[in-house]
Coordinates of C-alpha atoms in Angstrom, one line a residue:
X1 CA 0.0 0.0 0.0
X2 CA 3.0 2.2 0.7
X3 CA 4.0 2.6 -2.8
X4 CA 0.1 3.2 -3.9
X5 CA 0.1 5.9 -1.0
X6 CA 3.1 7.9 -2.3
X7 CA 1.9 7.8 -6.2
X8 CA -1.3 9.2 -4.9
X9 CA 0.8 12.4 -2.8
X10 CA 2.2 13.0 -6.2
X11 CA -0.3 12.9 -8.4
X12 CA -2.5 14.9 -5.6
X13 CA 0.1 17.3 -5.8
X14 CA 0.2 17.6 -9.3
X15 CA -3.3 18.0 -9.2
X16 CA -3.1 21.1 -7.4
X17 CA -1.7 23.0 -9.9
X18 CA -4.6 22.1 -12.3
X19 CA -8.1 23.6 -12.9
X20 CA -10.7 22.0 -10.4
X21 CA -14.2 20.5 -11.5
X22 CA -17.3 21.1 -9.1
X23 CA -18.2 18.5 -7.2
X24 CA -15.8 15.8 -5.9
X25 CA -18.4 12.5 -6.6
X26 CA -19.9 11.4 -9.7
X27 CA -23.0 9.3 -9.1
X28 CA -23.6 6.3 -11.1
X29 CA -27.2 4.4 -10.8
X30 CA -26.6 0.7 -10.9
X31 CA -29.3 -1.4 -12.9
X32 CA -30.1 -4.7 -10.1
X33 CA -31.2 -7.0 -13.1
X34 CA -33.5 -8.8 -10.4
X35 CA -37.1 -7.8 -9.7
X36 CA -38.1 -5.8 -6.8
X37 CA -39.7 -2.2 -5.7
X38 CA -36.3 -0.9 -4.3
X39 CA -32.6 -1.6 -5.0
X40 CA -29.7 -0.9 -2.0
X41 CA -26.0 -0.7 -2.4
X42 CA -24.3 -2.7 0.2
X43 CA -20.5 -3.6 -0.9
X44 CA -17.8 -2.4 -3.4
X45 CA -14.6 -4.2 -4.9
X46 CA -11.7 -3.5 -2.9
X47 CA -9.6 -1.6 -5.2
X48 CA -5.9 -3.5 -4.2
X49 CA -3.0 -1.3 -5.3
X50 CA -4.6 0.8 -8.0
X51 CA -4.4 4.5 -7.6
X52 CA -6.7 6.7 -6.0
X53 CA -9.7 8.0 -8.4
X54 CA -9.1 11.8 -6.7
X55 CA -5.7 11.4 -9.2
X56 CA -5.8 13.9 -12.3
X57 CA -4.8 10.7 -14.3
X58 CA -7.3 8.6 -13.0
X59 CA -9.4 6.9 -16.0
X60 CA -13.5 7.0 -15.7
X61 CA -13.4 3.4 -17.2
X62 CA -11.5 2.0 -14.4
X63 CA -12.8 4.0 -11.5
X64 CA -16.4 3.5 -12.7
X65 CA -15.4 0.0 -13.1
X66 CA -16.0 -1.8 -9.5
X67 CA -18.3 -4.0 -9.1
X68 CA -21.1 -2.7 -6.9
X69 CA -23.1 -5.3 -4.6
X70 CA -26.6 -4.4 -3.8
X71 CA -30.3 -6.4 -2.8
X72 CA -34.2 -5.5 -3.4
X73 CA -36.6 -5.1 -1.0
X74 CA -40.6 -5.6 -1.8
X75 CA -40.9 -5.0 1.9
X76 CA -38.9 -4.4 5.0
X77 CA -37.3 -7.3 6.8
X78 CA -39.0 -9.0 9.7
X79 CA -35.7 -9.2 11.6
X80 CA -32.8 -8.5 9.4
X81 CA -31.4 -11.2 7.3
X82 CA -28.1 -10.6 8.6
X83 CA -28.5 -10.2 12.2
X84 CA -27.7 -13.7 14.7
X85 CA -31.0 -12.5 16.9
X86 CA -34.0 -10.4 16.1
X87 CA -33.3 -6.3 16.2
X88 CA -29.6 -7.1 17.0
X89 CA -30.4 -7.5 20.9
X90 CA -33.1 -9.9 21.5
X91 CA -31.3 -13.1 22.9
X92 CA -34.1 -14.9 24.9
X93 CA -35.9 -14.4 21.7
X94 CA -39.0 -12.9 23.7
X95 CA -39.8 -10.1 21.5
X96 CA -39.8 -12.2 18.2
X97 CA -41.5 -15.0 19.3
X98 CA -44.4 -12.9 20.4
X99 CA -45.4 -12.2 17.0
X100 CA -47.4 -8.2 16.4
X101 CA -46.9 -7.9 19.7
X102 CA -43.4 -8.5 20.3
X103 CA -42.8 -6.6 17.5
X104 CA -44.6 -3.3 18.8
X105 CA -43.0 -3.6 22.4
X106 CA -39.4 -4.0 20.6
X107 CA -40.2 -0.4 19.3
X108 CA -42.1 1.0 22.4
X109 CA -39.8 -0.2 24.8
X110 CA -35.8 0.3 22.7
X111 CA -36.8 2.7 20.1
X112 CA -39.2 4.7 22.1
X113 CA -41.6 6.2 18.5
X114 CA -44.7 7.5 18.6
X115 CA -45.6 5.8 15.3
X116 CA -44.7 1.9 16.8
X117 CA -48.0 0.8 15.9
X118 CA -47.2 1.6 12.0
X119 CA -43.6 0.4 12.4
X120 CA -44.6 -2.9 13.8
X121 CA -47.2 -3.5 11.5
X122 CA -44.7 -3.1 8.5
X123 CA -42.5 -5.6 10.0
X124 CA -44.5 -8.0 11.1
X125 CA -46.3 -8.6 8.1
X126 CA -42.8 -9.1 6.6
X127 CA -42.2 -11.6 9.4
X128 CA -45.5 -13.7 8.8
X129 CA -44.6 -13.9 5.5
X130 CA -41.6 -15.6 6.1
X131 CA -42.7 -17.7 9.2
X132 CA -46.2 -18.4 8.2
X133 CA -47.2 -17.8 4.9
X134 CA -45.8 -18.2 1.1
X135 CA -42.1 -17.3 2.6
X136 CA -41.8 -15.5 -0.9
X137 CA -38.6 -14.2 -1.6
X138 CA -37.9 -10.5 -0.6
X139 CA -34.4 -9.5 -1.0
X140 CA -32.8 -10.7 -4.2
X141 CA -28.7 -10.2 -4.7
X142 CA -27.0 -8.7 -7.4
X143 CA -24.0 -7.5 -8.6
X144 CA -23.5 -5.1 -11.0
X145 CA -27.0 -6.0 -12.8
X146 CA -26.0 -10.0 -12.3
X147 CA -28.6 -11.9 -10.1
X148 CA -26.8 -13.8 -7.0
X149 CA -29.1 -16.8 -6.9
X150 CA -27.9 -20.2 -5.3
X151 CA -29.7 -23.3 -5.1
X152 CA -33.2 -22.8 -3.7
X153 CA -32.5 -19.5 -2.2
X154 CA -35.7 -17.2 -0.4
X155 CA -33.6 -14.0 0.8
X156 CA -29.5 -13.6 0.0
X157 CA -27.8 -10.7 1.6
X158 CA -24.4 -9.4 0.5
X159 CA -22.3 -8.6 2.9
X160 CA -19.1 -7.4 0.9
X161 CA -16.8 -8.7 -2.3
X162 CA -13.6 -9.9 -2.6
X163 CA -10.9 -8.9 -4.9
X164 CA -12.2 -10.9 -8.0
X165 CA -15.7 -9.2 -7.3
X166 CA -17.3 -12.3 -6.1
X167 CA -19.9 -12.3 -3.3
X168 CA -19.4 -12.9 0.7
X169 CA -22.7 -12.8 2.1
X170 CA -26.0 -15.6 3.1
X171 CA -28.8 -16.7 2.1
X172 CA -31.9 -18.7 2.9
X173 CA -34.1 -21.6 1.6
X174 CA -37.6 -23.1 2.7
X175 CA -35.6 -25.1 5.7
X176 CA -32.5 -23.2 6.7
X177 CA -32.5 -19.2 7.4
X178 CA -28.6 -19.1 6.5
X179 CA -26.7 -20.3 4.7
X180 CA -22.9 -18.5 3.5
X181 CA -23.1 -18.5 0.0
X182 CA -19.6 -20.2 -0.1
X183 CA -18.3 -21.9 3.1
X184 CA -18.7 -25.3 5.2
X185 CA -20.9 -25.0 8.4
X186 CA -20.8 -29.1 9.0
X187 CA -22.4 -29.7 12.4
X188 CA -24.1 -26.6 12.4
X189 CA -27.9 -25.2 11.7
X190 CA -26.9 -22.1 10.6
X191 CA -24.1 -20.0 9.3
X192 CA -23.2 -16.2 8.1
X193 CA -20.3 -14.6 6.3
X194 CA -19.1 -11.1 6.2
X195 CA -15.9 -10.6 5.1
X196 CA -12.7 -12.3 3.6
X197 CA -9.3 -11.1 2.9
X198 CA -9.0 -14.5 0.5
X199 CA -7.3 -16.7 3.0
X200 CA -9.8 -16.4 5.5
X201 CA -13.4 -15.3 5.9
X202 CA -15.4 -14.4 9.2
X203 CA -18.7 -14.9 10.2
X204 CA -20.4 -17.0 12.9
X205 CA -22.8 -20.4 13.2
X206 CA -25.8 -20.9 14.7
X207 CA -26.9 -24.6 16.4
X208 CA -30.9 -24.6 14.7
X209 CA -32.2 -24.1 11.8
X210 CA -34.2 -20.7 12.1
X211 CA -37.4 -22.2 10.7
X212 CA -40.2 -24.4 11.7
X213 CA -39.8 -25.7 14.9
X214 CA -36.1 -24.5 15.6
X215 CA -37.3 -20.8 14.8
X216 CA -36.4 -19.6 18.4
X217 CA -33.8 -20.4 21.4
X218 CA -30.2 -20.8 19.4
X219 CA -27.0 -20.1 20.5
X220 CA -24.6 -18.7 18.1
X221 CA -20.4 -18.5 18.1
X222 CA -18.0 -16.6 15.9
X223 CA -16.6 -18.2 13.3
X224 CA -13.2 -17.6 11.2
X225 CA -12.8 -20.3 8.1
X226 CA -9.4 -20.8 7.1
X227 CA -9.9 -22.1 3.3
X228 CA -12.8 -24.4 3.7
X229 CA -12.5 -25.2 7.3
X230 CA -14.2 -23.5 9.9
X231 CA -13.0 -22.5 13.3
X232 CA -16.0 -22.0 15.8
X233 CA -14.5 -19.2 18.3
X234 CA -14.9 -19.6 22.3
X235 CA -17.3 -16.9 23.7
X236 CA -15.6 -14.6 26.3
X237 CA -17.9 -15.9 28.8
X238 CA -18.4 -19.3 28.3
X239 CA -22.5 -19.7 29.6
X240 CA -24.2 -21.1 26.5
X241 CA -27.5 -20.4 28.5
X242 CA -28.5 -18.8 31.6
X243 CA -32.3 -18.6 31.9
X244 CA -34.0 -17.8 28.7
X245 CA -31.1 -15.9 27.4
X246 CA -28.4 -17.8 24.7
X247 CA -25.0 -16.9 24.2
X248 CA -24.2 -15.0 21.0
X249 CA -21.5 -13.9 18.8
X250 CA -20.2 -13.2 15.7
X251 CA -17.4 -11.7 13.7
X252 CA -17.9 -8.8 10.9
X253 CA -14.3 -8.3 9.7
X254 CA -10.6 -9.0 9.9
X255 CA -7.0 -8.3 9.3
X256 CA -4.1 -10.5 9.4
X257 CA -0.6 -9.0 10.2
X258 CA 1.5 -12.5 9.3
X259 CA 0.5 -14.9 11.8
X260 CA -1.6 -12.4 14.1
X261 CA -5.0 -12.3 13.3
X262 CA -7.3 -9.2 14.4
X263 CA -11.4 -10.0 14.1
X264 CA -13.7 -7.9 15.1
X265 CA -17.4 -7.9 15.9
X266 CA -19.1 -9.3 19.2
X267 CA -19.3 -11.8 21.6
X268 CA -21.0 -12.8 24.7
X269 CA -20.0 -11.9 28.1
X270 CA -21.4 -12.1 31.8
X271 CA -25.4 -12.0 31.7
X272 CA -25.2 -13.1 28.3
X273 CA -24.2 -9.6 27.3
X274 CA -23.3 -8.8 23.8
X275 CA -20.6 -6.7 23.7
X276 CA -18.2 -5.2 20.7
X277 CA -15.1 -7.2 20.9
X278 CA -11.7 -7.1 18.7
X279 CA -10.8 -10.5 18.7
X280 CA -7.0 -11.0 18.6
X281 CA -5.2 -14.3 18.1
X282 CA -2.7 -16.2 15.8
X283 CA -3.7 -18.2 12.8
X284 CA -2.4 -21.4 14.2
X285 CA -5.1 -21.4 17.0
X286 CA -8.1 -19.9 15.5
X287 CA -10.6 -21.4 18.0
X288 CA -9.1 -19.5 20.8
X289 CA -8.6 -16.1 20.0
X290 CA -8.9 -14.0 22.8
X291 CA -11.7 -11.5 23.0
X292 CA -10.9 -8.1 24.2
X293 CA -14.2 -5.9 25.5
X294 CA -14.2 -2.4 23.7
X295 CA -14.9 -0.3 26.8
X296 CA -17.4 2.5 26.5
X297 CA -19.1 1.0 23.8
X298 CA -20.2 -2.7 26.5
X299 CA -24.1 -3.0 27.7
X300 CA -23.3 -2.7 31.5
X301 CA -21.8 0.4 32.6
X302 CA -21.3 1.3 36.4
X303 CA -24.4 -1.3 36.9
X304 CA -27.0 0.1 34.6
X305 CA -27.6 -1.5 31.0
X306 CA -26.9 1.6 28.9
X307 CA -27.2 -0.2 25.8
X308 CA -29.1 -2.9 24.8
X309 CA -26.5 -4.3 22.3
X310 CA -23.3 -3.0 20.4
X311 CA -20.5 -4.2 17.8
X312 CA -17.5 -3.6 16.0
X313 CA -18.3 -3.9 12.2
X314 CA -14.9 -3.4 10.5
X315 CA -11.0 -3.0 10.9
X316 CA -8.2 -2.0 8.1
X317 CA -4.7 -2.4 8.3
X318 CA -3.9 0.6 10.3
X319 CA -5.7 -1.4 13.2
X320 CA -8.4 0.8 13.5
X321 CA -11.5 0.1 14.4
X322 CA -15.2 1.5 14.3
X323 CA -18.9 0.1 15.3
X324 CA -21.9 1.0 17.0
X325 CA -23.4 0.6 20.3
X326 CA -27.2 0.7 20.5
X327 CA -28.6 3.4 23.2
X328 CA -31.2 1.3 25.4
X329 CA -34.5 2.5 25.5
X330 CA -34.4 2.5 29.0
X331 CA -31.4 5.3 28.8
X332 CA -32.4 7.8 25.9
X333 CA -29.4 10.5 24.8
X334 CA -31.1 13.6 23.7
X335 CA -33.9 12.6 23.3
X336 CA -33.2 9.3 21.2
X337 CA -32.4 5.9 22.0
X338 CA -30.1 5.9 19.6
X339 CA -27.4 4.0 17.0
X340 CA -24.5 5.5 18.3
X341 CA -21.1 5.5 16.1
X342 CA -17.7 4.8 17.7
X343 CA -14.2 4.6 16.4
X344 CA -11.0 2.8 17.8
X345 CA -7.5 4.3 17.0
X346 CA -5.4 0.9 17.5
X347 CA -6.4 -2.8 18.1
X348 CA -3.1 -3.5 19.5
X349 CA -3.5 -1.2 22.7
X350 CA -3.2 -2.5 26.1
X351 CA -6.5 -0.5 26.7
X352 CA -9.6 -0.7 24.5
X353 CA -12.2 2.2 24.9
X354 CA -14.2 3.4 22.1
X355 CA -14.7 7.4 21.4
X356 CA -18.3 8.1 19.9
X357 CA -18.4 10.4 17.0
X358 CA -18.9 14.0 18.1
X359 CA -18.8 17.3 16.1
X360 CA -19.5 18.8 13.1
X361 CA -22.2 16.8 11.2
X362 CA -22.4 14.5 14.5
X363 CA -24.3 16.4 17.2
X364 CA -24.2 14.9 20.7
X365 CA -27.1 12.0 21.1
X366 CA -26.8 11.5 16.8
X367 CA -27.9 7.8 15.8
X368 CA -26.7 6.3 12.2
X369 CA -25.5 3.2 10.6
X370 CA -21.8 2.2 10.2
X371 CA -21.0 1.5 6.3
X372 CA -16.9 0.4 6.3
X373 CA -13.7 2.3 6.6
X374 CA -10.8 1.8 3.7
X375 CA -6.4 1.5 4.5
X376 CA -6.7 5.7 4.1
X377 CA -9.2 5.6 7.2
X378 CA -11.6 7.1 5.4
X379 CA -14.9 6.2 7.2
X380 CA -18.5 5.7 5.7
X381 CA -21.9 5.5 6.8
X382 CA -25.4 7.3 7.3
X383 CA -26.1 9.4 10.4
X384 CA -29.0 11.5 11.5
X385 CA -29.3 15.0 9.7
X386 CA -32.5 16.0 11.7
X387 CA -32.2 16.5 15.7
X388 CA -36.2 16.7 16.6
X389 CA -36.8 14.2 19.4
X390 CA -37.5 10.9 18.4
X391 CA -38.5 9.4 22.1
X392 CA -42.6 9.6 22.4
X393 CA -41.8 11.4 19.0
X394 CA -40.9 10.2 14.8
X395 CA -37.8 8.6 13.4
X396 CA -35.3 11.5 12.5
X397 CA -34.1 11.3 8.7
X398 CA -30.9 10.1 7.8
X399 CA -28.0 10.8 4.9
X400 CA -25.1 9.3 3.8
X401 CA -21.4 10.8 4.9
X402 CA -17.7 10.6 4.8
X403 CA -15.6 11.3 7.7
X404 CA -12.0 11.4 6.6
X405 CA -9.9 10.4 10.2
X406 CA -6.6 11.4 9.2
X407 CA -3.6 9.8 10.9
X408 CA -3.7 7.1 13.7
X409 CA -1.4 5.6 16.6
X410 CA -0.3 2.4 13.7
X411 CA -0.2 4.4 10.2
X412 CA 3.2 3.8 8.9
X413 CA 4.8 7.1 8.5
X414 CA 6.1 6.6 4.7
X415 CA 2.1 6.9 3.9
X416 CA 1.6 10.1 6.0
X417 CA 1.9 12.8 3.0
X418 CA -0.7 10.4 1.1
X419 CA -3.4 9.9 4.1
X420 CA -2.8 13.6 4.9
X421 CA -3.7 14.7 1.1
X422 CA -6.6 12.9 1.0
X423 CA -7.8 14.1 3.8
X424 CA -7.2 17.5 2.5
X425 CA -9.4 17.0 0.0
X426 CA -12.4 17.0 2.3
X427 CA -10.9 20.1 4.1
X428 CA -10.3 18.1 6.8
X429 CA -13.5 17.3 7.9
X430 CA -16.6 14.9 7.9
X431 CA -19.1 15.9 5.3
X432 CA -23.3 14.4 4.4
X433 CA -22.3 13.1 1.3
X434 CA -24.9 15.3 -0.9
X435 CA -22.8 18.1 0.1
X436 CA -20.2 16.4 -2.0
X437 CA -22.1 15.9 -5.1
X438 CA -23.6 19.6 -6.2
X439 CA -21.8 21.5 -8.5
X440 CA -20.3 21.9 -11.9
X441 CA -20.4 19.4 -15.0
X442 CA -22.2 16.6 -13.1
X443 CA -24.5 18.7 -11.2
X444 CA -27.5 18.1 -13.6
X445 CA -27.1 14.4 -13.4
X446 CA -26.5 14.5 -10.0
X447 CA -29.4 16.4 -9.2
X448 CA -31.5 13.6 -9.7
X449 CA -30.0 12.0 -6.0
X450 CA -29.8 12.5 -2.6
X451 CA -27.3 10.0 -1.2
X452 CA -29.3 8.1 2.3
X453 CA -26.6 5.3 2.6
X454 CA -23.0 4.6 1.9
X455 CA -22.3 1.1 3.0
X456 CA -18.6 0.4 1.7
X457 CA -15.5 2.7 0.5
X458 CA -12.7 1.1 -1.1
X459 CA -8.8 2.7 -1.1
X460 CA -9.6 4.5 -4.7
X461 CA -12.9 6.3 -3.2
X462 CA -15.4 4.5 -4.9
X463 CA -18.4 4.1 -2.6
X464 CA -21.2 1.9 -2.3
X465 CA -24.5 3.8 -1.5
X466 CA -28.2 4.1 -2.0
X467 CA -30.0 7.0 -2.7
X468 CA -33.6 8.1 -3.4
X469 CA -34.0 9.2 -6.7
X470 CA -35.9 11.8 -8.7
X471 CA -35.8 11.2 -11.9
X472 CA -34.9 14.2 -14.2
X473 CA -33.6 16.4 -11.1
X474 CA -35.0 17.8 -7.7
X475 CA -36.4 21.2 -8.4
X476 CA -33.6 22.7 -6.8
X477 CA -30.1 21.6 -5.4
X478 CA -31.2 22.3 -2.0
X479 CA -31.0 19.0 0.0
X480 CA -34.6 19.4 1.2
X481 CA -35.6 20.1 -2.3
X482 CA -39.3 18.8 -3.9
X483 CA -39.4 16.3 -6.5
X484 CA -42.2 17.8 -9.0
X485 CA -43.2 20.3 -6.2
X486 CA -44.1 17.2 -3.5
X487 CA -46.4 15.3 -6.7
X488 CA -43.3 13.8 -8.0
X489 CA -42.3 9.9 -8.0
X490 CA -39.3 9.4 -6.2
X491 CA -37.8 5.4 -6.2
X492 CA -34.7 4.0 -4.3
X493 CA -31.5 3.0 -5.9
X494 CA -27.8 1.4 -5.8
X495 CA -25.5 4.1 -6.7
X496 CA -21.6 4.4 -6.8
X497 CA -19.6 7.4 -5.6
X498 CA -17.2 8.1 -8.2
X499 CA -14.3 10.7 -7.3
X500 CA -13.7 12.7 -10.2
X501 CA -10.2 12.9 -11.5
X502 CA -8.6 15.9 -10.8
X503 CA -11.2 17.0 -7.9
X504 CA -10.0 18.6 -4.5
X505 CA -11.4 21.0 -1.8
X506 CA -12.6 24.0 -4.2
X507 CA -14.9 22.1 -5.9
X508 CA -17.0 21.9 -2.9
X509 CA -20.2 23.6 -3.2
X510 CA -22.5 22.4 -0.1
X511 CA -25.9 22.4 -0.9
X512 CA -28.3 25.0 0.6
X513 CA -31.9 24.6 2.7
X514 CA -34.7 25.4 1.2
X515 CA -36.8 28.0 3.6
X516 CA -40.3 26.9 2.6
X517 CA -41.5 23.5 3.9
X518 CA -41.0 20.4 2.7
X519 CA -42.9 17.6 3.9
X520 CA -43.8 15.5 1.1
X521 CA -47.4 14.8 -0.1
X522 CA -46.7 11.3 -0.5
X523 CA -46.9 11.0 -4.5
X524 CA -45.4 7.6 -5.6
X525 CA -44.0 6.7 -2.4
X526 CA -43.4 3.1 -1.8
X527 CA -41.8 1.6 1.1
X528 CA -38.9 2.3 0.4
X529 CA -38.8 6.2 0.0
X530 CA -40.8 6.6 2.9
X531 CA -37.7 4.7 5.0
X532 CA -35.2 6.6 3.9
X533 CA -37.3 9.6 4.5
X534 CA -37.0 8.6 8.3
X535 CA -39.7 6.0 9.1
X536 CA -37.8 2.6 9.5
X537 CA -34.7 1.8 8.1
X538 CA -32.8 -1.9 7.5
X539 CA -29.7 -2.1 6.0
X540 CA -26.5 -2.7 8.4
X541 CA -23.7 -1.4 8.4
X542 CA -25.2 -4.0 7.4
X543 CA -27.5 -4.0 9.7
X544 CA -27.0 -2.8 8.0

């Protein structure tokens, strides 16, 4: 990565010199090629060695060239198709397995909306579909307009690609809720995969199926496969039930540093808590890694149960880590029981505490999504861009951002001139992502998006989003601009981020607010649009 680093100083330098073009991001729509109402981006191609796409020499061809991942949605999920236990918490598998209801005291109680009865109803008839009904499929896979389909599948999530552009993700069939779509789970019900670095892939197993009569009380355990044979990973606290609640864990993403392997995700701890974790191990003794707590971020804090669940969703090869912990609803923050974002510096410190994201775009009690991080620590996601109340109140909307880190505690220092120009380009700070798109040539075509969710970056600064669209442009630039003055149809879509070549921190033209109102009159909104506008949201990251 070094040598990629310093050919990107250069050519940023060089760049410097030359006339800038509006805008820093090109969006490009990405056809699904599989049926459904709405189409999400949830994974890019890791990029390798190439140079960045910021470069003045950087091709539209190649840059426009990764392979985006994505899935449709009919409806929302039940419980996410990702997730080890219903709404990331639920681990006695109480709320779930009281059907409507559990699903409208999940809200009431951990969310805390005033519109519960509507969000439960969505989900639930999602969930009866699946449980008691037809069980017809909901979220097909793609890549890059290519159906994912394996044999038999209901629902197939993609979690992220590997170098070739091939899919790491799961799926389900009429008798098993997950499956990975390539990996051995031999003696286990179920199984999950997230990421790969091509030697080894992380996920986690589950000991029933997930349907019929094996629908509730499983445990689950981390999992690391080396090549084709899986390595189920001890839980930190080794209880595998204590009353109704089962132990749980999983890992979401790893880095190998020759024999040392760094995983991170969550596992389970005393009370059958589950806590982010960084797992940290060597390769020869995968089964045993030791899990280290990421203070701050746990369930229990000074006695009181201050979240309800939390976990570390990705690492790069600086070490550094981010996640989210989930406010309990039983300790609101501002008014919000919300998705809180965290960041650690270094794995390898003797002391583990995670720092929430504060400042700027991320005002103090702000929920969101985390999307990934690339090696240039450039971090992606969707946070809250309204700060209304949402306890005994509505869901605030969300948007899609960047927040450029800078340096950390294990950046080598030959890539310090690179990681510091990049950052540069963002003047140095965390930006919505719409923000990033207005402006010169591309500004028309740009126009026709605003950006709700980046799931994925890779080291040339393509990223993977969704957006809602409108097609043939907003009527303004503003970011709470009409779409045919509130009667227009607006549909959600997989987009890519594309830098454009040559762009740097003049071509930023943040968009404006519109003064007059702008709550829409509901014209051709599906399910979809009205999520991202702020009633329910799905996706991880990966929950999303």
């Amino acid at each position: 990565m070094s040598s990629k680093l310093q050919l990107t100083t250069l050519a940023v330098l060089v760049s410097a010199a030359l006339p800038a073009q509006a805008a820093l991001y090109k969006v490009v729509e990405v056809a699904p090629g599989v049926t459904g109402n709405e189409a999400y981006g949830t994974a890019i191609q890791p990029s390798g060695n190439d140079a960045s796409c910021f470069d003045s020499g950087a091709t539209p061809a190649t840059c426009e060239g990764y392979k985006l991942a994505g899935e449709t949605r009919n409806r929302p999920d039940g419980f996410s198709y990702r997730e080890e236990v219903p709404f990331a918490m639920d681990n006695s598998f109480g709320y779930i397995e009281d059907d409507y209801d559990g699903f409208e005291d999940y809200c009431f109680y951990q969310l805390g909306y005033a519109t519960c009865e509507y969000w439960a109803s969505d989900r639930w008839s999602s969930w009866y579909n699946e449980t008691y009904s037809s069980n017809t499929p909901n979220s097909l896979a793609f890549i890059e307009g290519t159906a994912v389909l394996p044999t038999d599948a209901k629902n197939t999530v993609i979690n992220s690609l590997n170098s070739s552009g091939s899919a790491i993700g799961n799926y389900s069939t009429a008798t098993v809720r997950n499956t990975p779509i390539n990996g051995d789970i031999t003696g286990w019900k179920q199984g999950r995969q997230w990421a790969t670095n091509g030697t080894y892939s992380v996920g986690s197993v589950s000991s029933r199926t997930g349907t019929g009569g094996e629908r509730y009380y499983y445990f689950s355990k981390p999992a690391v496969w080396n090549g084709t044979t899986l390595n189920a990973v001890k839980w930190a606290y080794n209880d595998q039930q204590d009353g109704d609640y089962y132990a749980q864990g999983s890992m979401r993403d790893l880095y190998v540093d020759g024999t040392t392997f760094y995983g991170v995700g969550y596992n389970n701890y005393k009370d059958q808590h589950m806590n982010a974790t960084i797992f940290k191990g060597t390769t020869t003794d995968l089964t045993n890694l030791n899990s280290v707590q990421i203070n701050n971020a746990q369930v229990d804090i000074s006695g009181d149960n201050i979240h309800s669940n939390s976990v570390a969703t990705n690492i790069n090869k600086n070490l550094v880590v981010v996640g989210q912990a989930k406010r309990s609803g039983g300790y609101p923050k501002n008014g919000a029981a919300s998705n809180r974002l965290f960041i650690v510096p270094d794995a390898s410190a003797s002391s583990i505490n995670a720092s929430f994201f504060y400042g700027g775009i991320f005002f103090d009690g702000a929920g969101g999504e985390m999307g990934g991080i690339n090696n240039f620590n450039e971090i992606v996601g969707r946070i809250d861009s309204e700060n209304h109340r949402e306890y005994d109140g509505k869901q605030r909307r969300q948007r899609a951002f960047i927040y450029p880190y800078g340096m950390t505690p294990k950046t080598d220092s030959s890539e310090e001139a690179a990681i510091t120009a990049r950052r540069a380009i963002f003047k140095n700070k965390a930006w919505l992502l719409d923000d990033l798109t207005n402006g010169g040539s591309e500004s028309s075509n740009n126009n026709q998006y605003r950006i709700y969710d980046a799931s994925d970056i890779n080291d040339a600064g393509v990223i993977s989003a969704t957006a809602v669209k409108c097609s043939g442009g907003y009527d303004s630039t503003s970011h709470n601009a009409y779409c045919g003055d509130g009667n227009g149809t607006e549909k959600v879509v997989a987009v890519k981020l594309v830098p454009i070549a040559g762009s740097d921190a003049s071509a930023i033209e943040p968009r404006s607010y519109d003064s007059t109102a702008t709550e829409r009159k509901g014209a051709g909104l599906g399910f979809g649009v009205l999520t991202i506008l702020g009633l329910f949201g799905f996706m991880r990251k990966r929950i999303k």
